[in-house]
Amino acid sequence: MKLALTDLAERKAQGEKLVMVTAYDHPGARLADAAGVDLILVGDSAADNVLGYDSTVPVTVEELLVLVRAVVRGTERAVVIADMPFGSFQVSDEAALANAVRFVKDAGADAVKLEGAGPSLSRVQAIVGAGIPVMGHIGLTPQSATMLGGYKAQGRTAAKAQRLLADARALEAAGCFAVVLEAVPAAVAQRISKALTIPTIGIGAGPACDGQVLVWHDLLGLSDRTPARFVKRYAELGDEIKRALESFASEVRSGSFPAAEHTYSMPEDELSLFNAHVGKADMGSYGRRRQVGASAEATEEHEHAQEADA
Ligand code: KIV
């Protein structure tokens, strides 16, 4: 059964930690759902992790819509949150709402996430006002990394920590159902988590947050970038995949793949008939006409054989 967003604050009150992970495709969503992950974020981090951009800034609504649809199709229980990419909510409340509607109505997301407070607050109100749940995101907000002086921890002075607390409260008041705290000192995240009734989901924000999120490629060792301090790798799938591909390449080159068990055969008498037809077809224009007929027959037989083998 689908997890209810309205249960999340109760889970926080009970001290039950929430688990969130990013996913960007159907198999990933199925695995995360089967593993019992509570929230799946189709992050704009797809930009660098999946689409090969240098940062999250260039990814478009259209590109993310394709990924959100795939994740929604692969999910039964987890809540699917679509990340609103740079440019999709900064311009106006109306544009923000229109794009949020696309993620929910066209792609089937349960909720959207957007970065920042300040100008983002009226966007949150507009989207929540239309009945779409919104997750906030403060601290290190990658879409505005240039303004923040790069990809570095935020809220490390008393004044900046106070600003973060005020922003978190404002996002709760604006109607967010949860807020991501990224790269924030653990002590600050703890104070924010205590101050809010909605859950905080931390990434590089220490253990006191009400839940934790990691990016798929970081968690599974699929990224060749140097991981941020807050990343824990739970597997080294990149190495495993490379090993598998090297074995495949080497077996193809040596001729040991495919082996007999990966190969289809045909009855001996049919093979003799086939060879006889092909032999005749090689003998002249009459034979060539026959060959066309034989190929069509062979194609038809092949299709039948496939149906039978399926
Ligand atoms: O896009 C993303 O992956 C995110 C997480 C880091 C929270 O926003």
Coordinates of C-alpha atoms and ligand atoms in Angstrom, one line a residue:
M1 CA 0.0 0.0 0.0
K2 CA 1.2 3.5 -0.8
L3 CA 2.7 5.4 2.1
A4 CA 0.6 8.4 3.1
L5 CA 2.4 11.7 3.2
T6 CA 0.1 12.6 6.1
D7 CA 1.7 9.8 8.1
L8 CA 5.2 11.3 7.9
A9 CA 4.8 13.8 10.7
E10 CA 3.5 11.0 12.9
R11 CA 6.5 8.8 12.0
K12 CA 8.7 11.8 13.2
A13 CA 6.7 12.1 16.4
Q14 CA 7.2 8.3 17.0
G15 CA 11.0 8.7 16.4
E16 CA 10.9 6.4 13.3
K17 CA 13.5 7.4 10.8
L18 CA 12.6 8.0 7.2
V19 CA 14.6 6.6 4.3
M20 CA 14.9 8.5 1.1
V21 CA 17.0 7.7 -2.0
T22 CA 17.2 9.2 -5.4
A23 CA 16.3 7.0 -8.4
Y24 CA 16.1 7.9 -12.1
D25 CA 14.7 4.8 -13.9
H26 CA 12.3 1.9 -13.7
P27 CA 14.7 -0.8 -12.5
G28 CA 16.1 1.5 -9.9
A29 CA 12.6 2.4 -8.6
R30 CA 11.6 -1.3 -8.4
L31 CA 14.7 -2.1 -6.4
A32 CA 14.3 0.9 -4.0
D33 CA 10.6 0.1 -3.6
A34 CA 11.3 -3.6 -2.9
A35 CA 14.0 -2.6 -0.4
G36 CA 11.4 -0.7 1.6
V37 CA 12.7 2.8 0.9
D38 CA 10.0 5.3 2.1
L39 CA 10.6 8.2 -0.3
I40 CA 12.1 8.1 -3.8
L41 CA 13.4 11.4 -5.2
V42 CA 13.8 11.8 -8.9
G43 CA 16.5 14.4 -8.2
D44 CA 17.8 17.0 -10.6
S45 CA 21.0 15.3 -9.7
A46 CA 20.0 13.2 -12.8
A47 CA 21.7 16.0 -14.6
D48 CA 25.2 15.0 -13.6
N49 CA 24.6 11.3 -12.6
V50 CA 22.6 10.2 -15.6
L51 CA 22.7 12.8 -18.4
G52 CA 26.3 13.8 -18.3
Y53 CA 25.9 17.5 -17.5
D54 CA 28.5 19.3 -15.4
S55 CA 26.0 20.5 -12.8
T56 CA 22.3 20.3 -12.1
V57 CA 21.6 23.7 -13.8
P58 CA 21.1 22.6 -17.4
V59 CA 18.6 19.7 -16.9
T60 CA 15.1 20.5 -18.2
V61 CA 11.5 19.7 -17.1
E62 CA 11.1 17.6 -20.3
E63 CA 14.2 15.5 -19.4
L64 CA 13.1 15.0 -15.9
L65 CA 9.5 14.2 -16.9
V66 CA 10.7 11.1 -18.8
L67 CA 12.6 9.9 -15.7
V68 CA 9.8 10.6 -13.3
R69 CA 7.4 8.6 -15.5
A70 CA 9.8 5.6 -15.5
V71 CA 10.2 5.8 -11.7
V72 CA 6.4 6.1 -11.1
R73 CA 5.9 3.0 -13.2
G74 CA 8.3 1.1 -11.1
T75 CA 7.0 2.1 -7.7
E76 CA 4.1 0.6 -5.6
R77 CA 4.7 1.7 -2.1
A78 CA 7.2 4.5 -1.9
V79 CA 6.3 8.2 -2.3
V80 CA 7.7 9.6 -5.5
I81 CA 9.0 13.1 -5.4
A82 CA 9.9 15.0 -8.5
D83 CA 12.7 17.6 -8.2
M84 CA 11.8 20.9 -9.9
P85 CA 14.9 21.8 -12.0
F86 CA 16.5 25.2 -12.2
G87 CA 14.4 27.6 -14.2
S88 CA 11.2 25.7 -13.6
F89 CA 10.1 27.6 -10.5
Q90 CA 12.3 30.7 -10.2
V91 CA 10.4 32.9 -12.7
S92 CA 7.0 33.2 -11.1
D93 CA 4.4 31.5 -8.9
E94 CA 2.3 30.8 -12.0
A95 CA 5.2 29.1 -13.9
A96 CA 6.1 27.2 -10.8
L97 CA 2.6 25.9 -10.4
A98 CA 2.3 25.0 -14.1
N99 CA 5.5 23.0 -14.0
A100 CA 4.5 21.3 -10.7
V101 CA 1.2 20.3 -12.3
R102 CA 3.1 18.7 -15.2
F103 CA 5.1 16.5 -12.8
V104 CA 2.0 15.4 -10.9
K105 CA -0.6 15.2 -13.7
D106 CA 1.6 14.2 -16.7
A107 CA 4.2 12.1 -14.9
G108 CA 2.3 10.7 -11.9
A109 CA 4.6 12.1 -9.1
D110 CA 3.1 12.2 -5.6
A111 CA 4.9 15.5 -4.7
V112 CA 7.5 17.9 -5.9
K113 CA 10.7 19.3 -4.3
L114 CA 12.1 22.8 -4.8
E115 CA 15.2 24.5 -3.5
G116 CA 15.5 27.6 -1.3
A117 CA 13.4 29.8 1.0
G118 CA 12.9 33.5 0.5
P119 CA 11.5 33.9 -3.0
S120 CA 10.7 30.1 -3.0
L121 CA 8.1 30.6 -0.2
S122 CA 5.4 32.1 -2.4
R123 CA 6.1 29.3 -4.9
V124 CA 5.5 26.7 -2.2
Q125 CA 2.3 28.4 -1.2
A126 CA 1.0 28.5 -4.7
I127 CA 1.8 24.8 -5.4
V128 CA 0.5 23.6 -2.0
G129 CA -2.5 25.8 -2.5
A130 CA -3.3 23.9 -5.6
G131 CA -3.2 20.6 -3.7
I132 CA 0.3 19.4 -4.6
P133 CA 2.6 18.4 -1.7
V134 CA 6.0 20.2 -1.6
M135 CA 9.3 19.2 0.0
G136 CA 11.6 22.1 0.8
H137 CA 15.4 22.0 0.4
I138 CA 17.8 24.4 2.2
G139 CA 21.5 24.5 3.2
L140 CA 23.6 23.6 0.2
T141 CA 21.3 24.1 -2.7
P142 CA 23.2 23.0 -5.7
Q143 CA 21.1 25.0 -8.2
S144 CA 22.5 28.2 -6.6
A145 CA 26.0 26.8 -5.7
T146 CA 27.7 29.7 -7.5
M147 CA 25.9 32.2 -5.2
L148 CA 26.8 30.1 -2.2
G149 CA 30.5 30.2 -3.1
G150 CA 30.7 26.6 -4.4
Y151 CA 29.7 23.2 -3.1
K152 CA 30.4 23.7 0.6
A153 CA 28.7 23.3 4.0
Q154 CA 26.3 26.0 4.9
G155 CA 25.2 27.6 8.2
R156 CA 28.6 27.4 9.9
T157 CA 28.4 30.8 11.6
A158 CA 25.8 31.7 14.3
A159 CA 24.1 34.2 12.0
K160 CA 23.9 31.8 9.1
A161 CA 22.7 29.0 11.3
Q162 CA 19.9 31.3 12.6
R163 CA 19.0 32.2 9.0
L164 CA 18.7 28.4 8.2
L165 CA 16.4 27.9 11.2
A166 CA 14.3 30.8 10.1
D167 CA 14.1 29.5 6.6
A168 CA 13.1 26.0 7.8
R169 CA 10.3 27.5 9.9
A170 CA 9.1 29.6 7.0
L171 CA 9.0 26.6 4.7
E172 CA 7.0 24.7 7.3
A173 CA 4.6 27.7 7.6
A174 CA 4.3 27.9 3.8
G175 CA 3.0 24.3 3.8
C176 CA 6.0 22.0 3.1
F177 CA 5.4 18.4 4.3
A178 CA 9.2 17.9 4.8
V179 CA 12.4 19.7 4.3
V180 CA 15.8 18.5 3.0
L181 CA 18.8 19.8 5.0
E182 CA 22.0 19.5 2.8
A183 CA 25.5 20.0 4.1
V184 CA 24.6 21.7 7.4
P185 CA 26.5 21.3 10.7
A186 CA 24.9 18.4 12.7
A187 CA 24.2 20.7 15.7
V188 CA 22.3 23.1 13.5
A189 CA 20.3 20.3 11.8
Q190 CA 19.4 19.0 15.3
R191 CA 18.0 22.4 16.4
I192 CA 16.1 22.7 13.2
S193 CA 14.7 19.1 13.5
K194 CA 13.6 19.9 17.0
A195 CA 11.9 23.2 16.0
L196 CA 9.8 21.7 13.2
T197 CA 6.9 19.3 13.4
I198 CA 7.4 18.2 9.8
P199 CA 10.3 15.8 9.2
T200 CA 13.8 16.9 8.2
I201 CA 15.6 14.7 5.7
G202 CA 19.4 15.1 6.0
I203 CA 22.2 14.7 3.5
G204 CA 25.4 15.7 5.2
A205 CA 23.4 17.1 8.1
G206 CA 24.2 14.6 10.9
P207 CA 22.2 11.9 12.7
A208 CA 19.6 14.0 14.4
C209 CA 17.6 14.6 11.2
D210 CA 14.3 12.7 11.0
G211 CA 15.4 10.9 7.9
Q212 CA 18.4 10.5 5.6
V213 CA 18.8 10.7 1.8
L214 CA 21.7 9.6 -0.4
V215 CA 22.1 9.8 -4.1
W216 CA 21.8 6.5 -5.9
H217 CA 25.2 6.7 -7.7
D218 CA 27.0 7.7 -4.5
L219 CA 25.4 5.1 -2.3
L220 CA 26.0 2.2 -4.8
G221 CA 29.5 3.2 -6.0
L222 CA 28.5 4.0 -9.5
S223 CA 30.1 7.4 -9.7
D224 CA 33.8 8.0 -10.5
R225 CA 33.8 11.4 -8.9
T226 CA 35.5 11.9 -5.5
P227 CA 32.5 11.5 -3.1
A228 CA 31.5 14.3 -0.7
R229 CA 32.4 13.8 3.0
F230 CA 28.8 12.9 3.8
V231 CA 28.6 10.0 1.3
K232 CA 28.8 6.4 2.5
R233 CA 29.2 3.8 -0.2
Y234 CA 27.2 0.7 0.5
A235 CA 28.5 -1.1 -2.6
E236 CA 31.0 -0.8 -5.4
L237 CA 28.7 -1.6 -8.3
G238 CA 30.7 0.5 -10.8
D239 CA 33.7 -1.9 -10.3
E240 CA 31.4 -4.9 -10.5
I241 CA 29.8 -3.7 -13.8
K242 CA 33.1 -2.9 -15.3
R243 CA 34.4 -6.4 -14.4
A244 CA 31.3 -8.0 -16.0
L245 CA 31.7 -5.9 -19.2
E246 CA 35.3 -6.9 -19.5
S247 CA 34.4 -10.6 -19.1
F248 CA 31.8 -10.2 -21.8
A249 CA 34.2 -8.5 -24.2
S250 CA 36.9 -11.0 -23.6
E251 CA 34.6 -14.0 -24.2
V252 CA 33.2 -12.5 -27.4
R253 CA 36.7 -11.9 -28.7
S254 CA 37.8 -15.4 -27.8
G255 CA 34.7 -17.0 -29.2
S256 CA 33.7 -18.7 -25.9
F257 CA 30.4 -16.7 -25.8
P258 CA 27.8 -17.6 -26.9
A259 CA 28.1 -21.3 -25.9
A260 CA 25.8 -24.2 -26.9
E261 CA 23.4 -23.3 -24.0
H262 CA 22.9 -19.8 -25.4
T263 CA 22.2 -21.0 -28.9
Y264 CA 19.0 -22.2 -30.7
S265 CA 19.1 -25.3 -32.9
M266 CA 16.6 -26.6 -35.6
P267 CA 15.5 -30.1 -36.6
E268 CA 18.1 -31.8 -38.8
D269 CA 15.6 -32.5 -41.7
E270 CA 14.6 -28.8 -41.7
L271 CA 18.2 -27.8 -41.8
S272 CA 18.9 -30.1 -44.7
L273 CA 15.9 -28.6 -46.6
F274 CA 17.1 -25.1 -45.8
N275 CA 20.6 -25.9 -47.0
A276 CA 19.1 -27.4 -50.2
H277 CA 17.0 -24.3 -50.9
V278 CA 19.9 -22.0 -50.3
G279 CA 22.1 -24.1 -52.5
K280 CA 19.6 -23.8 -55.4
A281 CA 19.1 -20.1 -54.8
D282 CA 22.9 -19.6 -55.3
M283 CA 22.6 -21.1 -58.8
G284 CA 20.9 -18.3 -60.9
S285 CA 18.1 -15.8 -61.3
Y286 CA 15.4 -18.5 -60.9
G287 CA 17.3 -19.6 -57.8
R288 CA 17.4 -16.0 -56.6
R289 CA 13.7 -15.6 -56.9
R290 CA 13.3 -18.8 -55.0
Q291 CA 15.7 -17.5 -52.4
V292 CA 13.4 -14.5 -51.7
G293 CA 10.6 -16.9 -51.2
A294 CA 12.8 -19.1 -49.0
S295 CA 13.9 -16.1 -46.9
A296 CA 10.4 -15.0 -46.3
E297 CA 9.5 -18.6 -45.3
A298 CA 12.6 -18.7 -43.1
T299 CA 11.6 -15.4 -41.4
E300 CA 8.1 -16.7 -40.9
E301 CA 9.5 -19.9 -39.4
H302 CA 11.9 -18.0 -37.3
E303 CA 9.0 -15.9 -35.9
H304 CA 7.0 -19.0 -35.2
A305 CA 10.1 -20.6 -33.5
Q306 CA 10.5 -17.6 -31.3
E307 CA 6.8 -17.7 -30.3
A308 CA 7.2 -21.4 -29.5
D309 CA 10.4 -20.8 -27.5
A310 CA 9.0 -17.8 -25.6
Ligands
KIV1 O1 18.8 16.1 -6.7 C1 19.1 15.5 -5.7 O2 19.7 14.4 -5.7 C2 18.8 16.1 -4.4 C3 19.3 15.4 -3.1 C4 20.7 15.7 -2.9 C5 18.5 15.7 -2.0 O3 18.3 17.2 -4.3

